[in-house]
PDB file of C-alpha atoms in Angstrom:
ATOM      1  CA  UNK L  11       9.531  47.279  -6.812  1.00 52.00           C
ATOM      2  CA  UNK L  12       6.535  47.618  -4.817  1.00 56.00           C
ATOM      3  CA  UNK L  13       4.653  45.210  -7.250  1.00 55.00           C
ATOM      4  CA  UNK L  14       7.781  42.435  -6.542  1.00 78.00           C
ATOM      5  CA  UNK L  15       7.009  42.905  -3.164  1.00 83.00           C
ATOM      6  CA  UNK L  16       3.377  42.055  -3.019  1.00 86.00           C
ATOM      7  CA  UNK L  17       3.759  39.458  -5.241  1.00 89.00           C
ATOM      8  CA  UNK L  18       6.309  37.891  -3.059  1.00 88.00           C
ATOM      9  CA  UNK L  19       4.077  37.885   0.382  1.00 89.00           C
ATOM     10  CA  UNK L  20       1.449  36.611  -1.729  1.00 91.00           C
ATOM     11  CA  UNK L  21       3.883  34.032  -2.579  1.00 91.00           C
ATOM     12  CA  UNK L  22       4.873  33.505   1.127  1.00 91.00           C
ATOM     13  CA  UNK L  23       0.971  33.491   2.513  1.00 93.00           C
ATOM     14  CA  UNK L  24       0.622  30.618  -0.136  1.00 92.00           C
ATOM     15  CA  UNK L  25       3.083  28.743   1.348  1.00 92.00           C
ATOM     16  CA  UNK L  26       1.781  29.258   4.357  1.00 93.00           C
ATOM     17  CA  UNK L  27      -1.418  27.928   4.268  1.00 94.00           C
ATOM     18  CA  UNK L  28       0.010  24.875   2.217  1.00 93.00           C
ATOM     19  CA  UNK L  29       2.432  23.969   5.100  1.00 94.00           C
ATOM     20  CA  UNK L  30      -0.625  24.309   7.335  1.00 95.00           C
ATOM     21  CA  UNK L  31      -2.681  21.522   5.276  1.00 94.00           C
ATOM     22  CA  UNK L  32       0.327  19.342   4.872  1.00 93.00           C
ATOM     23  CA  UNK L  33       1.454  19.402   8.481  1.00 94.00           C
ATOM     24  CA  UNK L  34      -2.420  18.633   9.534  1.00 95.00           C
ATOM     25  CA  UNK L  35      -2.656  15.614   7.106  1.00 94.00           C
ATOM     26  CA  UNK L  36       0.690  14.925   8.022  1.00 93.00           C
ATOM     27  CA  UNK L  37      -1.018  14.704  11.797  1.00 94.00           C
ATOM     28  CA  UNK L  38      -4.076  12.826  10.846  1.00 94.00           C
ATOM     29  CA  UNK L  39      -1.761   9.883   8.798  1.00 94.00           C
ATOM     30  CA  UNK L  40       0.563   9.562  11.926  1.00 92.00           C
ATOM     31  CA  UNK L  41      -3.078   9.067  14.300  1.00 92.00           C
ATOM     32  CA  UNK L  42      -4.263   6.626  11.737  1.00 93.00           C
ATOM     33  CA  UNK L  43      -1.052   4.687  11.263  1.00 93.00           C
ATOM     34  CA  UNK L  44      -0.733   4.023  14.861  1.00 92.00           C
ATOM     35  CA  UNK L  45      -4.690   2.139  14.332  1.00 92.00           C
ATOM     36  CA  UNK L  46      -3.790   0.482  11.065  1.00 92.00           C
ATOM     37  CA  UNK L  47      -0.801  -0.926  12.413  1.00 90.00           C
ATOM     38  CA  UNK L  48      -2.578  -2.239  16.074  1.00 91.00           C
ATOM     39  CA  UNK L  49      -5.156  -3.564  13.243  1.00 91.00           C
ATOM     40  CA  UNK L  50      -2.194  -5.699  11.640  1.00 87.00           C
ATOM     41  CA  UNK L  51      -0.738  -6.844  14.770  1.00 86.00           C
ATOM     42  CA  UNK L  52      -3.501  -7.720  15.852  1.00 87.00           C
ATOM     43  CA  UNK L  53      -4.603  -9.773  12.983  1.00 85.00           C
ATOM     44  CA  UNK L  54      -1.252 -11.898  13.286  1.00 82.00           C
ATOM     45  CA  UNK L  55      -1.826 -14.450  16.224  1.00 86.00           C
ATOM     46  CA  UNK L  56      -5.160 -15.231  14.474  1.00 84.00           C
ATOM     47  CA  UNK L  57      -3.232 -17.012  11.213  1.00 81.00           C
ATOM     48  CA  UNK L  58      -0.353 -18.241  13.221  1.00 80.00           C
ATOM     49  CA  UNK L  59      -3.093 -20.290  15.032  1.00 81.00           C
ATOM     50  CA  UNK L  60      -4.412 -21.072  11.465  1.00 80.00           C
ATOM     51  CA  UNK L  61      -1.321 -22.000  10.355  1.00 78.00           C
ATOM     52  CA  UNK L  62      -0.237 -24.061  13.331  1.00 78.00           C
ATOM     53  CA  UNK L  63      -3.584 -26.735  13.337  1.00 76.00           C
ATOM     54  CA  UNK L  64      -3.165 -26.958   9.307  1.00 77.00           C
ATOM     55  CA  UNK L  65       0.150 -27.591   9.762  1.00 74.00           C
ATOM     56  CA  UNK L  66      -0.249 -30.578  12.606  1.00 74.00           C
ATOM     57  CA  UNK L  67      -2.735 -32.147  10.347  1.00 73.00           C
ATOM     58  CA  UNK L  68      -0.468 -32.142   7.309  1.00 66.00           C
ATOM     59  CA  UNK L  69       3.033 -33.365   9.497  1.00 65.00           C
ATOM     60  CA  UNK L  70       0.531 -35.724  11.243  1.00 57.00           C
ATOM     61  CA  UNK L  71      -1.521 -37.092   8.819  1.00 59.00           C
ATOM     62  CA  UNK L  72      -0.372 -39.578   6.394  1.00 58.00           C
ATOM     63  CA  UNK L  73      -1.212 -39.356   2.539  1.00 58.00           C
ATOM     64  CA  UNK L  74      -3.285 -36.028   3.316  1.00 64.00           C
ATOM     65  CA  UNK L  75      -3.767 -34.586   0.343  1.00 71.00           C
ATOM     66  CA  UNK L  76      -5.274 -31.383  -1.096  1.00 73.00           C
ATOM     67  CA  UNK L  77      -5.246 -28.859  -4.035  1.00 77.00           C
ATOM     68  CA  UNK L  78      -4.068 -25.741  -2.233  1.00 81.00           C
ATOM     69  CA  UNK L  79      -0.917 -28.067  -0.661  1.00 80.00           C
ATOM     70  CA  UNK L  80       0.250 -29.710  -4.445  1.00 82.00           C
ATOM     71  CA  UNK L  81       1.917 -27.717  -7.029  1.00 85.00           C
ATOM     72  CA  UNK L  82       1.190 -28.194 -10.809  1.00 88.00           C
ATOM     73  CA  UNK L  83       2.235 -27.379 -13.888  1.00 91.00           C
ATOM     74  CA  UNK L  84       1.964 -23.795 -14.354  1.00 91.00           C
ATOM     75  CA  UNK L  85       0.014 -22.809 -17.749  1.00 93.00           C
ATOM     76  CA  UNK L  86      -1.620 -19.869 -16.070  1.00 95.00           C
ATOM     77  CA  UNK L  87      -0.764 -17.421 -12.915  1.00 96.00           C
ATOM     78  CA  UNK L  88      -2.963 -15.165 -10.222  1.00 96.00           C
ATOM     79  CA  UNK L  89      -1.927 -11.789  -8.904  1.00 97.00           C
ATOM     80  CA  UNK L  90      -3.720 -10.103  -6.089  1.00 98.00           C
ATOM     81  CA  UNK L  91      -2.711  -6.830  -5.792  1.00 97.00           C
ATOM     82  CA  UNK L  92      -3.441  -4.406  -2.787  1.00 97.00           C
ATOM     83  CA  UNK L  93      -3.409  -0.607  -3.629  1.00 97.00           C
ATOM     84  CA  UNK L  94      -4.665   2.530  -1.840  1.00 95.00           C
ATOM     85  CA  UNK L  95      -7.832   4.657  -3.186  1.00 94.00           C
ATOM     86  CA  UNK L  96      -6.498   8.316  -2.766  1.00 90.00           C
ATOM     87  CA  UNK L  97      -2.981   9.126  -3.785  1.00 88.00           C
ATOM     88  CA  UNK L  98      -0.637  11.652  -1.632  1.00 86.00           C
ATOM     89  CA  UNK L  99       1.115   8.516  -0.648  1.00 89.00           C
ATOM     90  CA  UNK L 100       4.721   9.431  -2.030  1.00 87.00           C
ATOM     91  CA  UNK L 101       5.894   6.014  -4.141  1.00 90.00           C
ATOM     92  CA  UNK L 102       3.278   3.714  -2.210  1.00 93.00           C
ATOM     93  CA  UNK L 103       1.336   3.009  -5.029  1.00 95.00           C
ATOM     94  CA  UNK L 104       3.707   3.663  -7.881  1.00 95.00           C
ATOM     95  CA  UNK L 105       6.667   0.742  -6.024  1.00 95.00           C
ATOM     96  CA  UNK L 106       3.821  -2.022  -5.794  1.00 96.00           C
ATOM     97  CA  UNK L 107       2.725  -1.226  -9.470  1.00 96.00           C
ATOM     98  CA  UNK L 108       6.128  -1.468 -10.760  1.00 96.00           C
ATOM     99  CA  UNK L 109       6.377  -4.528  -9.014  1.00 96.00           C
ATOM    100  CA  UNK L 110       3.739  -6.304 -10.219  1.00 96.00           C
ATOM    101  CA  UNK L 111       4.591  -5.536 -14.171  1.00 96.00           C
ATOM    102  CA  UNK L 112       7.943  -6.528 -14.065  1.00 95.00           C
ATOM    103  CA  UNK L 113       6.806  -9.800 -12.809  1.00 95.00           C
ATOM    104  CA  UNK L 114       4.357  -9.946 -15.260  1.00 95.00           C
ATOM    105  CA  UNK L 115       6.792  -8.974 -17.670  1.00 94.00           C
ATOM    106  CA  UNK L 116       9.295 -11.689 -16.326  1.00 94.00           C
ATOM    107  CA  UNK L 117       7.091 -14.522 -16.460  1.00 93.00           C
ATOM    108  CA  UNK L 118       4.328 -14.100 -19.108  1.00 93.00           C
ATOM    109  CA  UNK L 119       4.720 -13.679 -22.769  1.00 91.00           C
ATOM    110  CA  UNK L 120       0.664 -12.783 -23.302  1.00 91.00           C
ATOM    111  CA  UNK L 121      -2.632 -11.287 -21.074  1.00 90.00           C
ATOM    112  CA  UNK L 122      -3.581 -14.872 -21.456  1.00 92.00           C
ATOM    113  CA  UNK L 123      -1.303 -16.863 -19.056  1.00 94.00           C
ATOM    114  CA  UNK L 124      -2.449 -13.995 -16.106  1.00 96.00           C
ATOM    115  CA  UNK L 125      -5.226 -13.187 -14.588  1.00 95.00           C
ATOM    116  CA  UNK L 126      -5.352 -10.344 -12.023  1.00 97.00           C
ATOM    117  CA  UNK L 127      -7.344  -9.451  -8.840  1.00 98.00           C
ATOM    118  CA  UNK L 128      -7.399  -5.711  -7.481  1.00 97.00           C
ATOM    119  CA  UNK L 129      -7.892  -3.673  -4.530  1.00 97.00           C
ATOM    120  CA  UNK L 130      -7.980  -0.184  -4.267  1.00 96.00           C
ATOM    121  CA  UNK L 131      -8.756   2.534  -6.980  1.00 96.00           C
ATOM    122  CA  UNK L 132      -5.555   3.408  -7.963  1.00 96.00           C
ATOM    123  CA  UNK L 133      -4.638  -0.137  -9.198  1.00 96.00           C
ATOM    124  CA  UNK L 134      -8.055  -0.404 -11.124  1.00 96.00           C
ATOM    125  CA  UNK L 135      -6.999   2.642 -12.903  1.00 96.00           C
ATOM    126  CA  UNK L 136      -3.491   1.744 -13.496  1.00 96.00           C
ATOM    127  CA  UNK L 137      -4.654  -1.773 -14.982  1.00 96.00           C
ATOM    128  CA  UNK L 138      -7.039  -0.247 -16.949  1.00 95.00           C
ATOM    129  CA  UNK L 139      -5.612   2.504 -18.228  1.00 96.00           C
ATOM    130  CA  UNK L 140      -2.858  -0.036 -19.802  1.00 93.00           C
ATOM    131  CA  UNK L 141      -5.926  -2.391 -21.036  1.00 93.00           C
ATOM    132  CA  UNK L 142      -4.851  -5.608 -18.761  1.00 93.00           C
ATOM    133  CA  UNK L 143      -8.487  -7.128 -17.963  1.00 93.00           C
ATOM    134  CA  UNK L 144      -8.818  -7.473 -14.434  1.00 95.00           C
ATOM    135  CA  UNK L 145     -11.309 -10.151 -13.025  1.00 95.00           C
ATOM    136  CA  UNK L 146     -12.665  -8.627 -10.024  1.00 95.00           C
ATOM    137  CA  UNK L 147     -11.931  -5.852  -8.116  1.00 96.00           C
ATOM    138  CA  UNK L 148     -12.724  -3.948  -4.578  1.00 96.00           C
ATOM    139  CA  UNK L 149     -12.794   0.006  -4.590  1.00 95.00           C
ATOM    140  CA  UNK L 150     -13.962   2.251  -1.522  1.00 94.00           C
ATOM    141  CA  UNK L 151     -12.944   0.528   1.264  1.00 94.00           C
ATOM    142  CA  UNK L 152     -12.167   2.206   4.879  1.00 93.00           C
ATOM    143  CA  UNK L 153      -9.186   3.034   6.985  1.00 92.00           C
ATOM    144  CA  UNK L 154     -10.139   0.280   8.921  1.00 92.00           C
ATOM    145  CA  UNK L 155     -11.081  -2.446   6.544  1.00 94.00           C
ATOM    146  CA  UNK L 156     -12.979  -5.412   8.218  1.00 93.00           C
ATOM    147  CA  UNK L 157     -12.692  -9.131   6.344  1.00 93.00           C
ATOM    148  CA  UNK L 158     -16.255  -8.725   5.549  1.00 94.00           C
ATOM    149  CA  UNK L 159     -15.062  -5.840   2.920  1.00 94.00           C
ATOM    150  CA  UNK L 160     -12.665  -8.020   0.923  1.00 94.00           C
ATOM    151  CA  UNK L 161     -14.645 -11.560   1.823  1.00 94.00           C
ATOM    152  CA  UNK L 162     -15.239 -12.098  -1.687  1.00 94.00           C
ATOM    153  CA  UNK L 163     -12.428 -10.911  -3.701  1.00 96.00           C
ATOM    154  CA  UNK L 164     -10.748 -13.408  -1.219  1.00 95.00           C
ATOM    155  CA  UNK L 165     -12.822 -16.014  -1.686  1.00 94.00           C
ATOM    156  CA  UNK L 166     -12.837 -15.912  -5.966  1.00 95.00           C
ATOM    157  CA  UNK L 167      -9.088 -15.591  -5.396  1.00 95.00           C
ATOM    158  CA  UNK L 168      -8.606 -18.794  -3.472  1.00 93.00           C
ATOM    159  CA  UNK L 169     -11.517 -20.738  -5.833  1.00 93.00           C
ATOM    160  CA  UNK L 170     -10.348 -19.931  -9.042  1.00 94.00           C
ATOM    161  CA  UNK L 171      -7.247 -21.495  -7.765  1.00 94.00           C
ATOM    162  CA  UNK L 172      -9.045 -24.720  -6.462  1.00 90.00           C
ATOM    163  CA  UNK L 173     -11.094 -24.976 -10.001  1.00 91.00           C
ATOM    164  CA  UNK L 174      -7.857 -25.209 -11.946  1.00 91.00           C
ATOM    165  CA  UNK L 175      -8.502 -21.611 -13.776  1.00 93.00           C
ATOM    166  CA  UNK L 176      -4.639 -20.565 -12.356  1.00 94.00           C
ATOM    167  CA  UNK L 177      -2.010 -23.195 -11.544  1.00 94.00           C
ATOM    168  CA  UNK L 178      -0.568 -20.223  -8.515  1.00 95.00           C
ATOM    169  CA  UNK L 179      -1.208 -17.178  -6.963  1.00 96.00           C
ATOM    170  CA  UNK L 180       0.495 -14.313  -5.927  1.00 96.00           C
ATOM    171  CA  UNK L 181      -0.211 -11.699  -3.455  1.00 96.00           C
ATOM    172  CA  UNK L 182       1.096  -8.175  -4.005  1.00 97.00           C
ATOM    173  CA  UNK L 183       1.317  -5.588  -1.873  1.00 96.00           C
ATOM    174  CA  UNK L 184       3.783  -3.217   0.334  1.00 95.00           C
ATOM    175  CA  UNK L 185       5.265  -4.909   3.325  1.00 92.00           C
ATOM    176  CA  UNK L 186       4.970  -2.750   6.162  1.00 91.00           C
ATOM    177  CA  UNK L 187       8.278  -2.037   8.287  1.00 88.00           C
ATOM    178  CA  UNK L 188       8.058   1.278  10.041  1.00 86.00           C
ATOM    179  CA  UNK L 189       6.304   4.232   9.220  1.00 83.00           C
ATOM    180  CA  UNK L 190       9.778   5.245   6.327  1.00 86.00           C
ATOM    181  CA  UNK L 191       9.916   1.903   5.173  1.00 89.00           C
ATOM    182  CA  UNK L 192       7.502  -0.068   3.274  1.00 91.00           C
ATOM    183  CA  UNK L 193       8.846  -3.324   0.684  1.00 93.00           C
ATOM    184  CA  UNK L 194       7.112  -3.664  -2.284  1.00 95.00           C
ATOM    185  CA  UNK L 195       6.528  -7.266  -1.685  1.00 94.00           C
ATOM    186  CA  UNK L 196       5.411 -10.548  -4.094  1.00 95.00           C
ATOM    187  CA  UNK L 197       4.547 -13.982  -1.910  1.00 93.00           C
ATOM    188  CA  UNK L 198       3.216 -16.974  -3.688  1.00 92.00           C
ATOM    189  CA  UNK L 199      -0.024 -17.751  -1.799  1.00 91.00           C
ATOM    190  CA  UNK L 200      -1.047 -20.744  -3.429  1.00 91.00           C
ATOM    191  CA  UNK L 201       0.069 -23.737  -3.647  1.00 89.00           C
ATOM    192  CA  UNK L 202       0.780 -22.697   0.219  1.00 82.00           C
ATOM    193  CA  UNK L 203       4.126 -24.384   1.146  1.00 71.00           C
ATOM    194  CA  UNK L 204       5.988 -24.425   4.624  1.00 62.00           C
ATOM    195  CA  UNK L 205       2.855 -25.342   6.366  1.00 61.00           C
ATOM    196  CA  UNK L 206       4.309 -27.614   8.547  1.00 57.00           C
ATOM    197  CA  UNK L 207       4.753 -26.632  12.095  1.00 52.00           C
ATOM    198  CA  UNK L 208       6.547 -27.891  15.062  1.00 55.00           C
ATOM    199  CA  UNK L 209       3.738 -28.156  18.119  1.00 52.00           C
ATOM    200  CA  UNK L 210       3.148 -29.856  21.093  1.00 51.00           C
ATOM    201  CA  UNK L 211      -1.018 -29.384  20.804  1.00 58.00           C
ATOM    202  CA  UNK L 212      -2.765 -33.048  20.089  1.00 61.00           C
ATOM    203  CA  UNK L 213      -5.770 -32.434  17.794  1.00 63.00           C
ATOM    204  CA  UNK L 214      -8.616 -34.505  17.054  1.00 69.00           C
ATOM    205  CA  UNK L 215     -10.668 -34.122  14.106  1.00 68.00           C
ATOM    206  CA  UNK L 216     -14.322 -34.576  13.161  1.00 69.00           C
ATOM    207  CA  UNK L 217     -15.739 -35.992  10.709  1.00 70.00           C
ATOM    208  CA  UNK L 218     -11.881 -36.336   9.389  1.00 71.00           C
ATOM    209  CA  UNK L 219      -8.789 -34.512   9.219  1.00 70.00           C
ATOM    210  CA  UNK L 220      -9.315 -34.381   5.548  1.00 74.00           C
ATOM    211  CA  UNK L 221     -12.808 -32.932   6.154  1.00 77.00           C
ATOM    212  CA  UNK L 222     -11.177 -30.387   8.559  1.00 76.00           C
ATOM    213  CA  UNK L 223      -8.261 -29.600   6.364  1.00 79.00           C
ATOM    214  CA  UNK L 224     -11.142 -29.083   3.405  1.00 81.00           C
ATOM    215  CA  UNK L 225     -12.875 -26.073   5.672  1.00 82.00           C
ATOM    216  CA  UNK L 226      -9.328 -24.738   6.985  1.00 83.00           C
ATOM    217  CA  UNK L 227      -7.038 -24.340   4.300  1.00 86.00           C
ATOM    218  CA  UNK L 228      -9.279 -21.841   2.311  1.00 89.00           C
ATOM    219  CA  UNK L 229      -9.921 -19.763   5.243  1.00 89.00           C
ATOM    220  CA  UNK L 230      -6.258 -19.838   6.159  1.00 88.00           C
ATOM    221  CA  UNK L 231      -5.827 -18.012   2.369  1.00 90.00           C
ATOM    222  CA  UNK L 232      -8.136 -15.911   2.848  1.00 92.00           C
ATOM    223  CA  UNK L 233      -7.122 -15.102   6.434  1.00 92.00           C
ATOM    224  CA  UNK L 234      -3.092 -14.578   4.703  1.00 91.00           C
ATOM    225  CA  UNK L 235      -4.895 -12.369   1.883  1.00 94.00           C
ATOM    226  CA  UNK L 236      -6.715  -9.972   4.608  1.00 95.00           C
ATOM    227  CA  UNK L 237      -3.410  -9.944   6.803  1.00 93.00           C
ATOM    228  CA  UNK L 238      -1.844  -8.328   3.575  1.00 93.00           C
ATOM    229  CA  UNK L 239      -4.372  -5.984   3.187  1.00 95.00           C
ATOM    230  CA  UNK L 240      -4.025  -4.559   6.881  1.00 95.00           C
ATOM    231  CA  UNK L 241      -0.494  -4.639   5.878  1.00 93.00           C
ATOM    232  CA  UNK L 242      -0.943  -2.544   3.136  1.00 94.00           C
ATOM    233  CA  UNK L 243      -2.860  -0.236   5.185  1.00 95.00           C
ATOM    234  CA  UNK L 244      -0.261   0.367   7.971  1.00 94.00           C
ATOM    235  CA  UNK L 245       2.446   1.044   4.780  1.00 94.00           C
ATOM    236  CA  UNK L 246      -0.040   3.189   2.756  1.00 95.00           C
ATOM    237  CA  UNK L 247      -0.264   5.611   6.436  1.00 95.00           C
ATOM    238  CA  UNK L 248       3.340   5.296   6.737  1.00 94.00           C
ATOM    239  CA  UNK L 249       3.805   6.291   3.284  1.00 94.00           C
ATOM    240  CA  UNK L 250       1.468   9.382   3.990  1.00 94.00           C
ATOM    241  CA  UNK L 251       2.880  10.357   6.908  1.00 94.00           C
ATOM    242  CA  UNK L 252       6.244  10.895   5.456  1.00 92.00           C
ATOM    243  CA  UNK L 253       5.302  12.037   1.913  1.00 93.00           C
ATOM    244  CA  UNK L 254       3.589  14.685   4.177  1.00 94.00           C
ATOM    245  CA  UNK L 255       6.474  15.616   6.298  1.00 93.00           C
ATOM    246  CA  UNK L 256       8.694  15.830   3.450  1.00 92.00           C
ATOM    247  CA  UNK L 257       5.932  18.525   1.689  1.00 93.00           C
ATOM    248  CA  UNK L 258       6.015  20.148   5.397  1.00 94.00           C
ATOM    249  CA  UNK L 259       9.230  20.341   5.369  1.00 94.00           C
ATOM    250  CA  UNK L 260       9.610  21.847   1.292  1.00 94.00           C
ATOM    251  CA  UNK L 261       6.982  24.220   2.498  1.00 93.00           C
ATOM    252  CA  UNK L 262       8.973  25.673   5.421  1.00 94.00           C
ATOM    253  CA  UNK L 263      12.317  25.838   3.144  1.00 94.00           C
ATOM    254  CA  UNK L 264      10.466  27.916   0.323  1.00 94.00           C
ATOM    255  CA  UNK L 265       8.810  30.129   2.705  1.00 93.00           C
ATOM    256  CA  UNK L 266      12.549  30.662   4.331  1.00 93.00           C
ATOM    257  CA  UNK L 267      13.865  31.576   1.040  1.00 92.00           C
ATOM    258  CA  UNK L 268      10.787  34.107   0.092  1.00 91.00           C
ATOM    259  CA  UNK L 269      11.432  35.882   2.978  1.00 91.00           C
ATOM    260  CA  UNK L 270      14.965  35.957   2.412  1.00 91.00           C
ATOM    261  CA  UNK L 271      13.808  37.755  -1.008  1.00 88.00           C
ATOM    262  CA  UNK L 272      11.137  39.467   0.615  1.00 86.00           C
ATOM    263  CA  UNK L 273      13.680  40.939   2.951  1.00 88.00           C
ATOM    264  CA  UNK L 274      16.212  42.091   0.861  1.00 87.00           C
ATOM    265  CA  UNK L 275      13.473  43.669  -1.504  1.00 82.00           C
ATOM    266  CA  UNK L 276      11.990  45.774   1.449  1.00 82.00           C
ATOM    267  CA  UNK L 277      15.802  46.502   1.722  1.00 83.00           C
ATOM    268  CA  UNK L 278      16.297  47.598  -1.783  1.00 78.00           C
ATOM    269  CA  UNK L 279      13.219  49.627  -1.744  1.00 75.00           C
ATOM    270  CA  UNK L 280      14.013  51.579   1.400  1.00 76.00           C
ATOM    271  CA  UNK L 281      17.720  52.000   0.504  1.00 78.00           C
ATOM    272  CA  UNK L 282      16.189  53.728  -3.253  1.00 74.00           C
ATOM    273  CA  UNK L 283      13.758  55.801  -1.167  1.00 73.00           C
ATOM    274  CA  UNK L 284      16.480  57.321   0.942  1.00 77.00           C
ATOM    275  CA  UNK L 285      18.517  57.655  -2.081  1.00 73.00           C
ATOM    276  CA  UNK L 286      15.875  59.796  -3.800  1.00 69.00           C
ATOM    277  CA  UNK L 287      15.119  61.613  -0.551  1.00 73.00           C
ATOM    278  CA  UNK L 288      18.915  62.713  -0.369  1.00 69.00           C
ATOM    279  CA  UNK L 289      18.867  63.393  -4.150  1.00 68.00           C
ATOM    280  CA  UNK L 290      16.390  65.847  -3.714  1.00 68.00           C
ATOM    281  CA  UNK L 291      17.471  67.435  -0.823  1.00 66.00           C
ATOM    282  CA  UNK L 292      20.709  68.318  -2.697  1.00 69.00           C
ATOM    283  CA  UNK L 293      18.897  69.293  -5.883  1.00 69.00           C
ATOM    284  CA  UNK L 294      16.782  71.940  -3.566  1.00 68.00           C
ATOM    285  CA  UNK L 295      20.204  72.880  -1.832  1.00 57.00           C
TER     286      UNK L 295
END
């Protein structure tokens, strides 16, 4: 009995020390959600502004034409896809994988009419592990990624779609809501459509508005891809957060239960040592 005993506060002291880690990370994800998502708010009025003078020069310009603005046959298809680097995320990872594959599965019949783009570790694995060639990817980054860190993963994205190598391209990656509720999300990039704005501003344009349109609509991708990722960041937090309340919360109900056990052990154990005690006493008497 005594053995059951000790094994059962070890039990208990192991819980305890697991609800402390999971309440601190649990701490730490909540202090860096509220950055990642000031980081993604933040980031917004910057491509609405984007969005807004591309938009006035293709309502206002007539016979303004570009690649990124005309959709083509589609022989081949781009995915982006934004993943964390560490896991204790809950389904953060796992819902934007699952995403992306049954879309692949859905529209492709071969590795040859896809190409894929990755961020984040645990997508590289997951890709390779599975033997799907991925063309370039971007591991290590920060909490609080600048545009600088995914500049050129961006920028191969958007040119492989201007040089005809993909006919579209899709950005996946988890939508961010609130800190329980992030959408496993799949937005056509390119060709962009639903540029058009309605604004007041008058714009003039040197050398052209082509010329201006040329320089603006691939930094208005790019700009859309990075938004994504601070997205992603704000959702992968979230995710964290609550994966690590829920643990907090397991811990605390197991620990409950041990010492329920623990309790009625110390019971049993006392009740048999008075039992003995009085056994002997009437043995002597």
């Amino acid at each position: 009995m005594a053995k059951g005993i000790r094994e059962i506060k070890r039990a208990i002291r192991s819980k305890q020390n697991m609800k402390q880690i999971t309440k601190a990370m649990e701490m730490v994800a909540a202090s860096k959600l509220r950055k990642a998502q000031m980081a993604a708010e933040s980031a917004r009025p910057y491509a609405d502004k984007l969005k807004e003078v591309v938009g006035s020069i293709a309502a206002g310009t007539k016979g303004v034409k570009h690649p990124m603005l005309e959709t083509r046959e589609v022989k081949k298809t781009g995915y982006l896809v934004i993943t964390s680097d560490r896991g204790l995320a809950g389904g953060y990872n796992a819902n934007v994988l699952r995403k992306v594959m049954t879309e692949i599965r859905e529209r492709h019949n071969s590795p040859a009419e896809y190409s894929i783009f990755v961020i984040g570790s645990k997508g590289r694995d997951f890709f390779k592990k599975r033997n799907i060639p991925i063309l370039e990817e971007v591991t290590g980054l920060s909490d609080s990624p600048t545009f600088s860190d995914i500049k050129s993963i961006a920028a191969a994205a958007v040119r492989n779609f201007e040089n005809g190598s993909y006919d579209q391209l899709f950005l996946v990656y988890n939508q961010f809501k609130n800190a329980i509720t992030q959408i496993p999300t799949v937005k056509r990039l390119l060709p962009m459509e639903d540029v058009s704005v309605e604004t007041t501003s008058a714009y003039e344009y040197e050398p052209s508005a082509e010329g201006v349109l040329e320089v603006l609509l691939p930094k208005y991708a790019e700009t859309l891809i990075y938004s994504a990722l601070l997205d992603g960041k704000a959702s992968e937090f979230g995710a964290k957060m609550t994966a690590m309340s829920s643990a907090t919360k397991n811990a605390t109900k197991m620990i409950n239960e041990l010492t329920l056990s623990y309790n009625r052990a110390r019971q049993a154990s006392i009740t048999q040592e008075i039992s003995e005690i009085v056994a002997g006493a009437n043995a002597q008497g």
